[in-house]
XYZ file of C-alpha atoms in Angstrom:
189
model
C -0.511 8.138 20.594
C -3.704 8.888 22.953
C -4.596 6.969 26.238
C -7.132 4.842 23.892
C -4.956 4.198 21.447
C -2.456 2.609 23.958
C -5.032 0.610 25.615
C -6.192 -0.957 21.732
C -2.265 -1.669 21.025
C -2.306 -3.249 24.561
C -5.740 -5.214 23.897
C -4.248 -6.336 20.472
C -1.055 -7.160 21.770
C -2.817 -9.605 24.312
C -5.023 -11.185 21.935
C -2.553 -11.705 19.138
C -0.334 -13.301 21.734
C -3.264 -16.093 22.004
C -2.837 -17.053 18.321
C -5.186 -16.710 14.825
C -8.206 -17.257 17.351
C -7.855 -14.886 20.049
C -10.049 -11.971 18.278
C -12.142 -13.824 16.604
C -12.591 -16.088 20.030
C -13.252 -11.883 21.474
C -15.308 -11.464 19.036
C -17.184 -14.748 19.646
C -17.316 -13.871 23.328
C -18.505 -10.407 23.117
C -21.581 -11.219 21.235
C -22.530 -14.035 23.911
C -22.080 -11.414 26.417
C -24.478 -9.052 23.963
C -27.760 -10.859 25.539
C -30.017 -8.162 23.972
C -28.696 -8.624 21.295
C -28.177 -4.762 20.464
C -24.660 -5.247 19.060
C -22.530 -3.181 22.161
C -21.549 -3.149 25.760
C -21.523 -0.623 28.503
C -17.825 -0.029 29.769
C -18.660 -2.630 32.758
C -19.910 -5.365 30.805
C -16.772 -4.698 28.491
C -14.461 -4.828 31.134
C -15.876 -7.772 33.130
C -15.940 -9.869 30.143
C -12.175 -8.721 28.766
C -11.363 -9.832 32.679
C -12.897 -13.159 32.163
C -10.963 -13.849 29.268
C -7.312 -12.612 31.166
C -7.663 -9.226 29.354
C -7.036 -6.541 31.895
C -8.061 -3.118 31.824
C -8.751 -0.603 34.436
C -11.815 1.213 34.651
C -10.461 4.545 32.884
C -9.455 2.442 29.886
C -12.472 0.705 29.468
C -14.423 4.210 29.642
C -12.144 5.557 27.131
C -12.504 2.655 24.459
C -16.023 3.154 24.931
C -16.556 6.518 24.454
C -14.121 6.076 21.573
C -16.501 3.333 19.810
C -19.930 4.606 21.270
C -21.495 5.523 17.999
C -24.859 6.537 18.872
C -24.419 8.656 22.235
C -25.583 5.736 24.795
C -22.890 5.290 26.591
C -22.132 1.485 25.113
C -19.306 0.300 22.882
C -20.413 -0.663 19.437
C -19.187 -4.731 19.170
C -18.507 -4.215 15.505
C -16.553 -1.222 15.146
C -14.641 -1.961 17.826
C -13.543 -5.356 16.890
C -13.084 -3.838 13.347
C -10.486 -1.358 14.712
C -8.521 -3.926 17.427
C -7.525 -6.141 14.383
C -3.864 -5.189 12.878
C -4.252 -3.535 9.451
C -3.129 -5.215 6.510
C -0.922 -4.477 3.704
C -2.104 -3.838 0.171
C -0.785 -7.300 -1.001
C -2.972 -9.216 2.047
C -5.689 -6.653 0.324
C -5.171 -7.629 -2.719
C -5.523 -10.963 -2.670
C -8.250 -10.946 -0.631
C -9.827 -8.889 -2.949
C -9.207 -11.336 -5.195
C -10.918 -14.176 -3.803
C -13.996 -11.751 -3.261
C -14.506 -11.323 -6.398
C -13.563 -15.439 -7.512
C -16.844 -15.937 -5.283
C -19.096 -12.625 -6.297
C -20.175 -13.815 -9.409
C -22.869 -11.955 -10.106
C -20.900 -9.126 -9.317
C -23.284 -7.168 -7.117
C -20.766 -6.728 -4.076
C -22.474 -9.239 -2.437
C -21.948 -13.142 -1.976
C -24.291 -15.428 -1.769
C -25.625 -18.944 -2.266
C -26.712 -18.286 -6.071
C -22.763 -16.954 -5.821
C -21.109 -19.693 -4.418
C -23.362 -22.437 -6.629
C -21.992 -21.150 -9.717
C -18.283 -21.552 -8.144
C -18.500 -24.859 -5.570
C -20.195 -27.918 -5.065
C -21.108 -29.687 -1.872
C -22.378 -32.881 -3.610
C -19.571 -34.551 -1.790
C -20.063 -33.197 1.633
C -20.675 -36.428 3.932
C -24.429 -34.581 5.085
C -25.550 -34.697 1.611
C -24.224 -37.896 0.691
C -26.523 -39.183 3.830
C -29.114 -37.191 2.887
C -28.993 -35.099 5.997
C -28.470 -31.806 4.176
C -29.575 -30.116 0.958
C -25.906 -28.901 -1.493
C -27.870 -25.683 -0.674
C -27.274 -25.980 3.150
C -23.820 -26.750 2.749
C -23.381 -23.747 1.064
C -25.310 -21.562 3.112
C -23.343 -22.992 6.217
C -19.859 -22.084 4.384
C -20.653 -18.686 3.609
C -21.921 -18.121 7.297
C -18.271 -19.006 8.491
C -17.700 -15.525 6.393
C -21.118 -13.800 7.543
C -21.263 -11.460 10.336
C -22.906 -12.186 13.683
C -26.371 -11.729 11.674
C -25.907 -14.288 9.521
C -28.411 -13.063 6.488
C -26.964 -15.112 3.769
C -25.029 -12.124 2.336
C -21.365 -11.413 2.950
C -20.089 -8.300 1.595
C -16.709 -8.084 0.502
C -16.414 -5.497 4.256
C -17.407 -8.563 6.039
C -15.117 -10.877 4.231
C -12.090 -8.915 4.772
C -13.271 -8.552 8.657
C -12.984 -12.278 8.585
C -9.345 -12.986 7.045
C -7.680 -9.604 9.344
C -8.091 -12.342 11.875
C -6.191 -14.870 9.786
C -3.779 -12.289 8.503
C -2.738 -11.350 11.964
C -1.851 -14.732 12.594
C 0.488 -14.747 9.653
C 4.149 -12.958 9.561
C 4.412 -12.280 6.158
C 2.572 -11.190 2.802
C 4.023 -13.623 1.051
C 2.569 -16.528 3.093
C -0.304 -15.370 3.425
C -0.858 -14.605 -0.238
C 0.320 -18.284 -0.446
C -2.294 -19.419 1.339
C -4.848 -17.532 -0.192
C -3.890 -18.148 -3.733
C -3.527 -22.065 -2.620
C -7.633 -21.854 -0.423
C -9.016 -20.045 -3.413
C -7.244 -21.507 -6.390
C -6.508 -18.120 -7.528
């Protein structure tokens, strides 16, 4: 195992230690700290923010994990890929399933969820905002699938996006079998 790859085990270590939140809250964090909204960090602005949330690394590390996820040549982190490779990886069953409940919601079968998607499959008629009147069934939907969407939020989740979302759940969970559990139970698979 390399330098960088000890400092991501140590990174994960910490934020699985925080619970199903802690990188998803990173995640959350990291793209409040992205104020121009180009999607990465330079290894000072990565390693000031990990210090604000108790996440300690010295300044070799955070070079290292930067040049590691610094796609382009600019000296920055990429956000994405770099949140994509601190989450554990998952086992074919945790796949699987989530695979599984991709494709309940893809209906059209493009790859690619979205409200037209999730109409054919749900109904938010009995969401409290619609009841009142507040919302449209269309912006209850929209606002679901954006708990799935990436930070852009275009109304489109791909099934890469998806699975980015439940590795954070899945880390939270010891075993397959529970968390196929849960998924077959959330999804009515």
């Amino acid at each position: 195992m390399d330098a960088v790859d000890a400092t991501m085990e140590k990174l994960r270590a910490q934020c699985l230690s925080r619970g199903a939140s802690g990188i998803q809250g990173l995640a959350r964090f990291f793209r409040q700290l992205d104020r121009d909204g180009s999607r990465s960090l330079d290894a000072d602005e990565f390693r000031r923010g990990l210090a604000k949330l108790g996440l300690v690394l010295d300044q070799a590390e955070a070079e290292g994990v930067c040049r590691r996820w610094d796609r382009d040549s600019s000296g920055t982190l990429d956000l994405e890929e770099f949140l994509r490779a601190l989450r554990p990886p998952m086992s074919q069953a945790r796949e699987a399933v989530i695979a599984a409940a991709f494709a309940k919601l893809d209906r059209s079968g493009d790859g690619v969820v979205t409200v037209d998607d999730l109409r054919g499959v749900y109904s938010g008629r009995a969401h409290p905002k619609v009841r009142s009147g507040e919302w449209t069934e269309d912006e209850v939907l929209r606002r679901f699938l954006d708990n799935f969407d990436s930070s852009e939020k275009d109304g489109q989740v791909t099934l890469a996006e998806f699975q980015d979302y439940y590795s954070g759940v899945s880390a939270s969970m010891n075993t397959d079998e529970e968390f196929v559990a849960m998924m077959t139970s959330a999804w009515q698979l």
